[in-house]
PDB file of C-alpha atoms in Angstrom:
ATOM      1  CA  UNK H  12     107.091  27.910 -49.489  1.00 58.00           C
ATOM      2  CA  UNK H  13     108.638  24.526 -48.366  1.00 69.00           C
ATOM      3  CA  UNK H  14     107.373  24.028 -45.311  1.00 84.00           C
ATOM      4  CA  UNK H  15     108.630  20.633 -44.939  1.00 94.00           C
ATOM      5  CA  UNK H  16     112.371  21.772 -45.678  1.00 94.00           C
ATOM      6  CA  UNK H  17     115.079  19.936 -43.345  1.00 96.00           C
ATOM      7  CA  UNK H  18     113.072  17.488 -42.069  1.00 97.00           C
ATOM      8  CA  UNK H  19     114.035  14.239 -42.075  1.00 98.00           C
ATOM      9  CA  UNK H  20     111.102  11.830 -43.234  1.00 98.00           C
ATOM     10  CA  UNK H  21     111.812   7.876 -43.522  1.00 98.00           C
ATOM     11  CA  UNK H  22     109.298   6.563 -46.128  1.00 97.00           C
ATOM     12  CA  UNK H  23     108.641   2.662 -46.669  1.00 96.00           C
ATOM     13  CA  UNK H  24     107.510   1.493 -49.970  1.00 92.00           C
ATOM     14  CA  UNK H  25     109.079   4.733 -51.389  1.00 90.00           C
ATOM     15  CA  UNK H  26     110.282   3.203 -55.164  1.00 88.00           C
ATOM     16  CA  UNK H  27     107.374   2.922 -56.937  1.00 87.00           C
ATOM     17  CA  UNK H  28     103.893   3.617 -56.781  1.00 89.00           C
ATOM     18  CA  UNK H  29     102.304   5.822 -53.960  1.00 91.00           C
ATOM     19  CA  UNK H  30     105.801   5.933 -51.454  1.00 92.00           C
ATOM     20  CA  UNK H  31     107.564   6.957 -54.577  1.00 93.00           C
ATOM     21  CA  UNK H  32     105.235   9.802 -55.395  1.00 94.00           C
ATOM     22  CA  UNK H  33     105.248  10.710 -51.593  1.00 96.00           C
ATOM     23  CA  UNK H  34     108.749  10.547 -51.572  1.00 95.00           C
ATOM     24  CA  UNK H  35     109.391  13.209 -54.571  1.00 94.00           C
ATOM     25  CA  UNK H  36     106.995  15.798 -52.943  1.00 95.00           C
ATOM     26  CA  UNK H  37     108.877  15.391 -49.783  1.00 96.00           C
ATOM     27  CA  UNK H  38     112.649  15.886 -52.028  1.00 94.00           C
ATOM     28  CA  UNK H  39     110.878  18.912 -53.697  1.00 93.00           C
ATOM     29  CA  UNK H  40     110.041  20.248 -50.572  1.00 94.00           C
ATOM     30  CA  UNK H  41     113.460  20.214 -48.921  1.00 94.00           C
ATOM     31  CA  UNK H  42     112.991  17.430 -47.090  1.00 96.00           C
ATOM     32  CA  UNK H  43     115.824  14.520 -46.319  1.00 96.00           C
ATOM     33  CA  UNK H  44     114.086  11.640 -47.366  1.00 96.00           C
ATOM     34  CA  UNK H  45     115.214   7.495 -46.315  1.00 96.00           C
ATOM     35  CA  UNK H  46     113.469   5.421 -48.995  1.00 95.00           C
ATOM     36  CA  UNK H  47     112.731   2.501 -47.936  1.00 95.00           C
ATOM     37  CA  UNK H  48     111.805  -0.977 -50.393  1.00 92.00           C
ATOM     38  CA  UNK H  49     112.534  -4.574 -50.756  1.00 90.00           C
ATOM     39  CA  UNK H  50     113.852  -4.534 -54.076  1.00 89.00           C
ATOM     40  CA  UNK H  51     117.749  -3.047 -53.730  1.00 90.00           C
ATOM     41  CA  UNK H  52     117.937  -2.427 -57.626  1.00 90.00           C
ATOM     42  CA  UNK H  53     114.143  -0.521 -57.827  1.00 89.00           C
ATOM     43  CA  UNK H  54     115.413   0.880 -54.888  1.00 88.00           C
ATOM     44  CA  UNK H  55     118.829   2.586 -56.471  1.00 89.00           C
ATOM     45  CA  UNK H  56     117.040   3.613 -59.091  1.00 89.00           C
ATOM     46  CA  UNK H  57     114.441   5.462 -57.557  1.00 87.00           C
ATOM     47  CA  UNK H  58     116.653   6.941 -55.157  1.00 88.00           C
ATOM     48  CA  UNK H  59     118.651   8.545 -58.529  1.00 89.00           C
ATOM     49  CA  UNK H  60     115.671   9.982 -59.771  1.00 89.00           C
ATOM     50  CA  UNK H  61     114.914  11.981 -56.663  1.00 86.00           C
ATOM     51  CA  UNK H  62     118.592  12.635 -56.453  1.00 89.00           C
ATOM     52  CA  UNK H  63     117.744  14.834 -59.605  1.00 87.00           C
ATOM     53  CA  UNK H  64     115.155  17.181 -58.809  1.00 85.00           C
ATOM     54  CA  UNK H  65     115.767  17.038 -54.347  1.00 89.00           C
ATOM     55  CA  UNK H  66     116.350  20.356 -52.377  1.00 92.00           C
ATOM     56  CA  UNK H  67     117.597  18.071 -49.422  1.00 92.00           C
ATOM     57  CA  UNK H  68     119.828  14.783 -49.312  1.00 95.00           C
ATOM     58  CA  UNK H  69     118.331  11.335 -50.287  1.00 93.00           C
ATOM     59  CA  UNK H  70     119.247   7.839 -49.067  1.00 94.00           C
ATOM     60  CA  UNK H  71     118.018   4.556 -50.256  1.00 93.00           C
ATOM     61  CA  UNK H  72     118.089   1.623 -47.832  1.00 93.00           C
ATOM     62  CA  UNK H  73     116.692  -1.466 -49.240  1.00 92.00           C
ATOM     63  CA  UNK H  74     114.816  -3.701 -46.917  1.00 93.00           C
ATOM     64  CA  UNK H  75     112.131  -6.356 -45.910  1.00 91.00           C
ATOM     65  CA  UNK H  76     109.938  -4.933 -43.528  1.00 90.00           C
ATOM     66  CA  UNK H  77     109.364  -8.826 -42.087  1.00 87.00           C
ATOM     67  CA  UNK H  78     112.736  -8.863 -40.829  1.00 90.00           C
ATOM     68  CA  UNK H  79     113.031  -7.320 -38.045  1.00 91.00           C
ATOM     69  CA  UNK H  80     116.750  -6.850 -37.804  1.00 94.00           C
ATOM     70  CA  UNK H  81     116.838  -5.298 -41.169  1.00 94.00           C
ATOM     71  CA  UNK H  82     113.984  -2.678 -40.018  1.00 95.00           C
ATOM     72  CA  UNK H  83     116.181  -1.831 -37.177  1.00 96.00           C
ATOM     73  CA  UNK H  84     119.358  -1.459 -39.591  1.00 96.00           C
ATOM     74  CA  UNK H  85     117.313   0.956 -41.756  1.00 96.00           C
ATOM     75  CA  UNK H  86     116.444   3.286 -38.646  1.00 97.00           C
ATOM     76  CA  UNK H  87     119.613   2.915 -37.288  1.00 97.00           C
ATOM     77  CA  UNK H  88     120.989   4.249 -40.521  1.00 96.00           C
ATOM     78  CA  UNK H  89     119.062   6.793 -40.225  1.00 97.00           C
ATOM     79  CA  UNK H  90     120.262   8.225 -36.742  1.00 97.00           C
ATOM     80  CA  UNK H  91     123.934   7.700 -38.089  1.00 97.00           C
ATOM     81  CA  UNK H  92     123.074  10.267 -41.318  1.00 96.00           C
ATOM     82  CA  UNK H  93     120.541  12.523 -39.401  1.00 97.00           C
ATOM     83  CA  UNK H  94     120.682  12.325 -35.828  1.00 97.00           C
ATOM     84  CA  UNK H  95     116.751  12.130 -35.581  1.00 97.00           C
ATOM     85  CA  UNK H  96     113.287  11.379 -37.117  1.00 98.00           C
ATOM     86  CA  UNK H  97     111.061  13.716 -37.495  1.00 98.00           C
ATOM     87  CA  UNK H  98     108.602  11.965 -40.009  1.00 98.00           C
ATOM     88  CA  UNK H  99     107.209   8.080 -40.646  1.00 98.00           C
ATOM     89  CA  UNK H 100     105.166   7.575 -43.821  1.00 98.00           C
ATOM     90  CA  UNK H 101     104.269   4.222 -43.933  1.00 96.00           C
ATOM     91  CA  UNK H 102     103.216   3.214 -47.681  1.00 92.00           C
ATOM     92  CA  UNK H 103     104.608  -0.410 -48.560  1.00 88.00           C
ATOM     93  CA  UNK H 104     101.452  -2.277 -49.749  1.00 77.00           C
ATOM     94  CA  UNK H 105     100.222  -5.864 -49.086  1.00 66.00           C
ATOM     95  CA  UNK H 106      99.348  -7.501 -51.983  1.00 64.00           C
ATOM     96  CA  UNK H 107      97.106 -10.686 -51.299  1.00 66.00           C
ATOM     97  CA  UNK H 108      93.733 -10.844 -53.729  1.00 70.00           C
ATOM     98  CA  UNK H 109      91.776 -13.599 -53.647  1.00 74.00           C
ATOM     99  CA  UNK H 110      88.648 -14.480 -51.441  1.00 77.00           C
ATOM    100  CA  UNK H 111      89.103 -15.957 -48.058  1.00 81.00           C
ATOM    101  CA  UNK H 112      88.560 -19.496 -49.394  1.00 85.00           C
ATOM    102  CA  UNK H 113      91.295 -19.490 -51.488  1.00 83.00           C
ATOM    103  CA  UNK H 114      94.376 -19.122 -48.579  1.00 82.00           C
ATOM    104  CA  UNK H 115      95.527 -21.500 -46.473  1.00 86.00           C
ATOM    105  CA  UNK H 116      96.392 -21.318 -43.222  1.00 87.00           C
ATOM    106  CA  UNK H 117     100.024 -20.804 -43.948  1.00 84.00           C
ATOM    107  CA  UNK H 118      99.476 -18.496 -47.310  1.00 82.00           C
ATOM    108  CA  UNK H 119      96.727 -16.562 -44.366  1.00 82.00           C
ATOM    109  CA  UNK H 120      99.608 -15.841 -42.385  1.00 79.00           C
ATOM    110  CA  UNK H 121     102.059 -14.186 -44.413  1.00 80.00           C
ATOM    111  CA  UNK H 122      99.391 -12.141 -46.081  1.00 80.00           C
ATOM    112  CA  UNK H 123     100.097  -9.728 -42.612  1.00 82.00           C
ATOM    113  CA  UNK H 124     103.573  -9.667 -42.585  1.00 78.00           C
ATOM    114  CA  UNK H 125     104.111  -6.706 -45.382  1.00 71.00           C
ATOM    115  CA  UNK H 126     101.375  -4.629 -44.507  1.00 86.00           C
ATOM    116  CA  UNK H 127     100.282  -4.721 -41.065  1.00 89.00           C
ATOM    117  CA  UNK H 128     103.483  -6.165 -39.344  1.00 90.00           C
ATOM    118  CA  UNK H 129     105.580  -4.032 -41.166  1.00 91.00           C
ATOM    119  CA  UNK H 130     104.245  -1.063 -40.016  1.00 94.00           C
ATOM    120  CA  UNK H 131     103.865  -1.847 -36.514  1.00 94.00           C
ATOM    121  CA  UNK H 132     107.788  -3.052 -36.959  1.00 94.00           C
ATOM    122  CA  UNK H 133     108.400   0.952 -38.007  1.00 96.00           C
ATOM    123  CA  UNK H 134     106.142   2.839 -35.506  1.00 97.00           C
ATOM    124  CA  UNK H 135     107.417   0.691 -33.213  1.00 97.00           C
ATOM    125  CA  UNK H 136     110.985   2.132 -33.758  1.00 98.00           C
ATOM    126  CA  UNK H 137     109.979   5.721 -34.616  1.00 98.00           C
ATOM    127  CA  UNK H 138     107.877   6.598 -31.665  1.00 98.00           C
ATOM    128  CA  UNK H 139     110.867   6.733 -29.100  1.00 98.00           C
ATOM    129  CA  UNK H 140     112.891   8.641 -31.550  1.00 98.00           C
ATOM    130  CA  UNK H 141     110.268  11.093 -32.136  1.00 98.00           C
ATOM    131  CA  UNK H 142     108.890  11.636 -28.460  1.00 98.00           C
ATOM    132  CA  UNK H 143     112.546  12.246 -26.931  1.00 97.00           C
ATOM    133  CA  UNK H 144     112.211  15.730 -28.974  1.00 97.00           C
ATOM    134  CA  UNK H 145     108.653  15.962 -28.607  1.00 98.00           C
ATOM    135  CA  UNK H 146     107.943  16.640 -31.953  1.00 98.00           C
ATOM    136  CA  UNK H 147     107.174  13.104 -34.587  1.00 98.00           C
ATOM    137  CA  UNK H 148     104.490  12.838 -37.131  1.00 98.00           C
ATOM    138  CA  UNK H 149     103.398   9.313 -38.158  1.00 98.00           C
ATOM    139  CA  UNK H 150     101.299   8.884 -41.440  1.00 98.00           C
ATOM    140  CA  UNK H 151     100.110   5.467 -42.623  1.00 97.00           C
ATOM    141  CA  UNK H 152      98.847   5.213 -46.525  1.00 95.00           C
ATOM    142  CA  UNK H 153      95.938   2.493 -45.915  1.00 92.00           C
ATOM    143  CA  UNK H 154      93.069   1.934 -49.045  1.00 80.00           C
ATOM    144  CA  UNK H 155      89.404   1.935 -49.318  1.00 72.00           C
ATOM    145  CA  UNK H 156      89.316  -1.243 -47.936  1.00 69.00           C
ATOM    146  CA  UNK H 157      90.266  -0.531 -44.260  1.00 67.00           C
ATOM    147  CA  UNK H 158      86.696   1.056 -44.067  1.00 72.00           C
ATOM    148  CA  UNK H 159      84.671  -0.817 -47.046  1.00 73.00           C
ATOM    149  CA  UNK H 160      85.179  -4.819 -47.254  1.00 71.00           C
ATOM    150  CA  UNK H 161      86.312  -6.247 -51.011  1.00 73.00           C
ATOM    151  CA  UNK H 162      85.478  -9.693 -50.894  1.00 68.00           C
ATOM    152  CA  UNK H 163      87.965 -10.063 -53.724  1.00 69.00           C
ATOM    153  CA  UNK H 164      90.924  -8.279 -51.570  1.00 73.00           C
ATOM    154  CA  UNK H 165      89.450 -10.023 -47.986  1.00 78.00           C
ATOM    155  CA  UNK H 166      93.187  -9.830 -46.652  1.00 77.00           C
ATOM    156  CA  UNK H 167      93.759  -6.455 -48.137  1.00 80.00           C
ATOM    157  CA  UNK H 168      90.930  -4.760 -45.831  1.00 82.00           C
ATOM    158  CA  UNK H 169      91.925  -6.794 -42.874  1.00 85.00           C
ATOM    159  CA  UNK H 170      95.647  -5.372 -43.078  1.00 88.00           C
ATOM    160  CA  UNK H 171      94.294  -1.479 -44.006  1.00 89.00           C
ATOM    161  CA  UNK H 172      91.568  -2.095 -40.929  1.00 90.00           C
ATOM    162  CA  UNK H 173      94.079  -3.056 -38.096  1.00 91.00           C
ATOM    163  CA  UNK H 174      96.348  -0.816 -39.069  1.00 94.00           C
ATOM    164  CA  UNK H 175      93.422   1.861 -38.718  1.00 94.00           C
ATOM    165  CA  UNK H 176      92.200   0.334 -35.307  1.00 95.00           C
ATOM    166  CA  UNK H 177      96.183   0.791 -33.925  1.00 96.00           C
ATOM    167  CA  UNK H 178      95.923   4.519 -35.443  1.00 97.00           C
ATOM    168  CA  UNK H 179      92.894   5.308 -33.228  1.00 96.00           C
ATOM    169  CA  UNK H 180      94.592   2.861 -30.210  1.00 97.00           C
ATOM    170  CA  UNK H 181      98.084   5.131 -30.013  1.00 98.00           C
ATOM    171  CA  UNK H 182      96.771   8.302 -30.481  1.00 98.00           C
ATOM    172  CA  UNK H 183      96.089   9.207 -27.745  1.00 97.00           C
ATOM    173  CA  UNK H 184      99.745   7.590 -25.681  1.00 97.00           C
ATOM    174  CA  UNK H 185     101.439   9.561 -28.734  1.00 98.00           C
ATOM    175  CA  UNK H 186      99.609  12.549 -28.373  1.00 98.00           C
ATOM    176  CA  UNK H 187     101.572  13.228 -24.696  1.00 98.00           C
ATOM    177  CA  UNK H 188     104.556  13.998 -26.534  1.00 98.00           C
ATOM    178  CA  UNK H 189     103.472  16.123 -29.619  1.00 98.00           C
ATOM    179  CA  UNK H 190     103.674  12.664 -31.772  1.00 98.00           C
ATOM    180  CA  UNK H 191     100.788  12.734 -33.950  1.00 98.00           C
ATOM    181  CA  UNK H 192      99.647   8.877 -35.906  1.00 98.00           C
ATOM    182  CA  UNK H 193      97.692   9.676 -39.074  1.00 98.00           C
ATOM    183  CA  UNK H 194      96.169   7.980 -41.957  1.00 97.00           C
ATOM    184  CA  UNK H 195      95.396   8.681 -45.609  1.00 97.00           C
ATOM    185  CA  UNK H 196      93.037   6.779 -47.322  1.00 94.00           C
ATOM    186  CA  UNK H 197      92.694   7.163 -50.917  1.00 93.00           C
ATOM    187  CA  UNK H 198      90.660   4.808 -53.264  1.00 88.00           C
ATOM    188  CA  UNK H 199      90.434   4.899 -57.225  1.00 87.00           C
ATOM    189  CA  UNK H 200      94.128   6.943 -57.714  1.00 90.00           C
ATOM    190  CA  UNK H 201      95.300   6.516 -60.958  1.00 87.00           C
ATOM    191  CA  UNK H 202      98.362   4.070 -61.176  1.00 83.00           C
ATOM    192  CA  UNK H 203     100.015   0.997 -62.438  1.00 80.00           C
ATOM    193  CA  UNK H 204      98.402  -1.075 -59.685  1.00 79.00           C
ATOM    194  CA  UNK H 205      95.038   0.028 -60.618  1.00 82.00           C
ATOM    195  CA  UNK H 206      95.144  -1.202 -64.236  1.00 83.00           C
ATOM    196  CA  UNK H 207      96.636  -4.255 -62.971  1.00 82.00           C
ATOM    197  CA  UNK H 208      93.310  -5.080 -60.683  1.00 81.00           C
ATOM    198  CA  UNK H 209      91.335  -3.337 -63.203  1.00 85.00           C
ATOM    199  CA  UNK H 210      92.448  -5.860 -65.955  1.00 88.00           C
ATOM    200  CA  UNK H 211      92.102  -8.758 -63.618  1.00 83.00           C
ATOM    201  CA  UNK H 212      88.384  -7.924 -63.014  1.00 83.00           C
ATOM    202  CA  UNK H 213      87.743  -7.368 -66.743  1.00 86.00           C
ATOM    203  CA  UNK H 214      89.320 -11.465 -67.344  1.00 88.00           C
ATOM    204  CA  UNK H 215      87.340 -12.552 -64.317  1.00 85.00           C
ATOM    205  CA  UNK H 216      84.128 -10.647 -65.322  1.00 87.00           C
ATOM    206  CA  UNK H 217      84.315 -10.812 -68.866  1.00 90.00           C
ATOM    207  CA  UNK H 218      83.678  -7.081 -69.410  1.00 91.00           C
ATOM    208  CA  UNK H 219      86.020  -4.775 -71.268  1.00 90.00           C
ATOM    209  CA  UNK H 220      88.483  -2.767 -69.455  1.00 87.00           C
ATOM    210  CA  UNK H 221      87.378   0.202 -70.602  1.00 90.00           C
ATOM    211  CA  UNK H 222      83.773  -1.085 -68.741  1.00 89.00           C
ATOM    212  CA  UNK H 223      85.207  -1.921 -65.229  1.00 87.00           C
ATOM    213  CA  UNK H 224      86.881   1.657 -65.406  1.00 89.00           C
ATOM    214  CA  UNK H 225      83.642   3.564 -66.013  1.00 90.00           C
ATOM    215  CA  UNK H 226      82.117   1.351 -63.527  1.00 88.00           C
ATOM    216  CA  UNK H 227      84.953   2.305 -60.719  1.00 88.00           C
ATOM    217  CA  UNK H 228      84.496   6.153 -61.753  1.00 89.00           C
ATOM    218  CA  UNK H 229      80.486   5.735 -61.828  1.00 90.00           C
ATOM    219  CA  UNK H 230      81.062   5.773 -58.024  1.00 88.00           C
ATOM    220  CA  UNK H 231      82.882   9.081 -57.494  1.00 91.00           C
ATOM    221  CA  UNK H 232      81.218  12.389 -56.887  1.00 93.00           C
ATOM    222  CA  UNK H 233      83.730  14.067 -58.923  1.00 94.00           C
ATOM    223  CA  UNK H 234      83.499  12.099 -62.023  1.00 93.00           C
ATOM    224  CA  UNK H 235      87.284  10.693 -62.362  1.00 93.00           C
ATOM    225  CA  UNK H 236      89.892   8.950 -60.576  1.00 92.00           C
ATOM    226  CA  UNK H 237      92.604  10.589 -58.725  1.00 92.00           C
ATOM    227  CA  UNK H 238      96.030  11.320 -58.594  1.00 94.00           C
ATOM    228  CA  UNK H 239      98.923  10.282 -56.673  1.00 93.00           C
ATOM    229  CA  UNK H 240      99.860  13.699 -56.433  1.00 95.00           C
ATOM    230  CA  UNK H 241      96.966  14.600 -55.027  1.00 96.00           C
ATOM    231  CA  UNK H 242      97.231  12.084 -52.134  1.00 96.00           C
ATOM    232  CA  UNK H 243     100.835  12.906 -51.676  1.00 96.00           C
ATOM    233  CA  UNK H 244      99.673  16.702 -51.062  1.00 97.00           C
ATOM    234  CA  UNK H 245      97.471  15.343 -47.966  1.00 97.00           C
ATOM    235  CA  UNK H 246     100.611  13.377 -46.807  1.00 98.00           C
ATOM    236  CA  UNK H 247     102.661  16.179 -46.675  1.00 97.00           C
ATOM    237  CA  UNK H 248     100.084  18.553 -44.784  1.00 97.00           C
ATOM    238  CA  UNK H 249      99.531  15.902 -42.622  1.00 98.00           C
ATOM    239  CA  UNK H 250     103.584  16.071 -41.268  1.00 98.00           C
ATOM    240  CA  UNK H 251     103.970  19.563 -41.281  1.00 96.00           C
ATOM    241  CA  UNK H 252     103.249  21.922 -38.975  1.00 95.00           C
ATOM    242  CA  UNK H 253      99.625  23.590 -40.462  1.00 95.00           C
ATOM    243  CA  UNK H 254      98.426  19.819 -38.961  1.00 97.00           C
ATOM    244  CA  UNK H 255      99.788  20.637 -35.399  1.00 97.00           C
ATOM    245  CA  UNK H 256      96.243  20.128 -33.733  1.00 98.00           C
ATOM    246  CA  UNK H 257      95.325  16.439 -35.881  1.00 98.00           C
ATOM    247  CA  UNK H 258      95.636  13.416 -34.500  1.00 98.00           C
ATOM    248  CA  UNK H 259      94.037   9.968 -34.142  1.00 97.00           C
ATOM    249  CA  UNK H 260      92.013  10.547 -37.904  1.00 96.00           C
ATOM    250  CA  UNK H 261      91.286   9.234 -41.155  1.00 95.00           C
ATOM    251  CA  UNK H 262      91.430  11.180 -44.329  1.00 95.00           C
ATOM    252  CA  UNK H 263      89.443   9.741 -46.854  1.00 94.00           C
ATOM    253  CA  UNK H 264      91.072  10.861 -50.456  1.00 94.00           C
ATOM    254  CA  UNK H 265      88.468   9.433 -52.752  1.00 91.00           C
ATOM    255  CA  UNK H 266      86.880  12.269 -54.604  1.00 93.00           C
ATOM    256  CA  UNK H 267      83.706  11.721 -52.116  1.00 92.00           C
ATOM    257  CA  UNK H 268      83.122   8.197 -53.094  1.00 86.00           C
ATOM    258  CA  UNK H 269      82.989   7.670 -49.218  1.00 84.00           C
ATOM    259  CA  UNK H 270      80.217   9.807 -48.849  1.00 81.00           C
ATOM    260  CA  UNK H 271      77.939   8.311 -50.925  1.00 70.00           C
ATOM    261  CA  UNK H 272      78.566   4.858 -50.070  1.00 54.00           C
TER     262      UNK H 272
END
């Protein structure tokens, strides 16, 4: 059953990674889906391959979430194509490693603009749109992080954990007019990013790769990493209607590592 058929979701980092994941449940599903990335060629080409397996119509609208002129063109695209907004995920990822000693004050700054300012750009926009039909569903993608300091990702958790504290701060406002603000936190998912962090700690720690993974997995209940898939499947539950009573929460996707922590 495709529950999330017609609706028209608008999903930022959706070319590669966890948004583009997202984003293909959402096509499967029958949903109209407005991907959303910086890049305007990883952008197209995303946008082709949902294009090939979508039950709804697709459009790719390359932007920087810092500018926001261009955040307003994208959702003003999307009212010209669609007429409304039923669905925000917000996915695009900061990326900013290093321990607080190593930014400037400059190089500090910016490390908010993706993450943090971008979404508060997009909710900003959506809310209106969603609470003058009194229906909206608003799902931020955070990481571990937001909850669990990484001294080696300071700016990471700092992003994830305002982002989190706004979540919790708008519920409630939203909540008036059937909008409901979500987030999904998943930690140890299986993806390119991973083995990029995973092969920076091995160089930095000198331990083998193969190491550092065990060690990551050590710390989950259920013995492996995740999926994307599998985080995507909360996303989608969490705009459809079987979440019509959820609001104002967290849902760790972590295979319990949360739990034990």
């Amino acid at each position: 059953m495709n529950r999330l058929a017609g609706k028209i979701v608008l999903i930022t980092g959706g070319a590669r990674g966890m948004g583009a994941i997202t984003a293909r449940l959402f096509a499967a599903e029958g949903a109209h889906v407005v991907a959303v990335s910086r890049d305007a060629v990883r952008n197209a080409t995303a946008c082709v391959t949902l294009m090939a397996q979508a039950k709804g119509r697709v459009i790719g609208t390359p932007a920087d979430l810092n500018d926001p002129a261009a955040v307003q063109a994208v959702f003003d695209r999307a009212m010209r194509e669609f007429g409304r907004l039923d669905i925000l995920v917000n996915c695009a990822a900061v990326i900013g490693r290093g321990d607080f000693f190593s930014f400037d004050d400059v190089k500090w700054a910016k490390l908010f603009d993706d993450k943090l300012n971008g979404a508060a750009h997009c909710i900003r926009l959506a809310a209106p749109l969603m609470r003058q039909r009194r229906w909206g569903r608003i799902i931020n993608v955070l990481g571990g992080a937001a909850r669990q300091p990484q001294p080696a990702a300071v700016s990471v958790g700092l992003n994830n954990a305002a982002i989190l504290n706004l979540i919790k701060a708008l519920a409630g406002d939203l909540a008036r007019d059937n909008v409901l603000i979500n987030a999904v936190i998943p930690s140890v998912i299986h993806s390119v990013r991973l083995d990029d962090t995973i092969r920076t700690d091995a160089v930095r720690t000198g331990k083998s790769e193969t190491e550092m993974r065990a060690q990551r997995v050590s710390r989950i209940p259920l013995g492996r990493m995740g999926e994307g898939r599998e985080v995507a499947a909360v996303v989608a539950f969490l705009a459809s209607e079987r979440a019509s009573f959820v609001t104002g929460c967290a849902w760790n996707v972590d295979g319990g590592a949360a739990a034990v922590i």
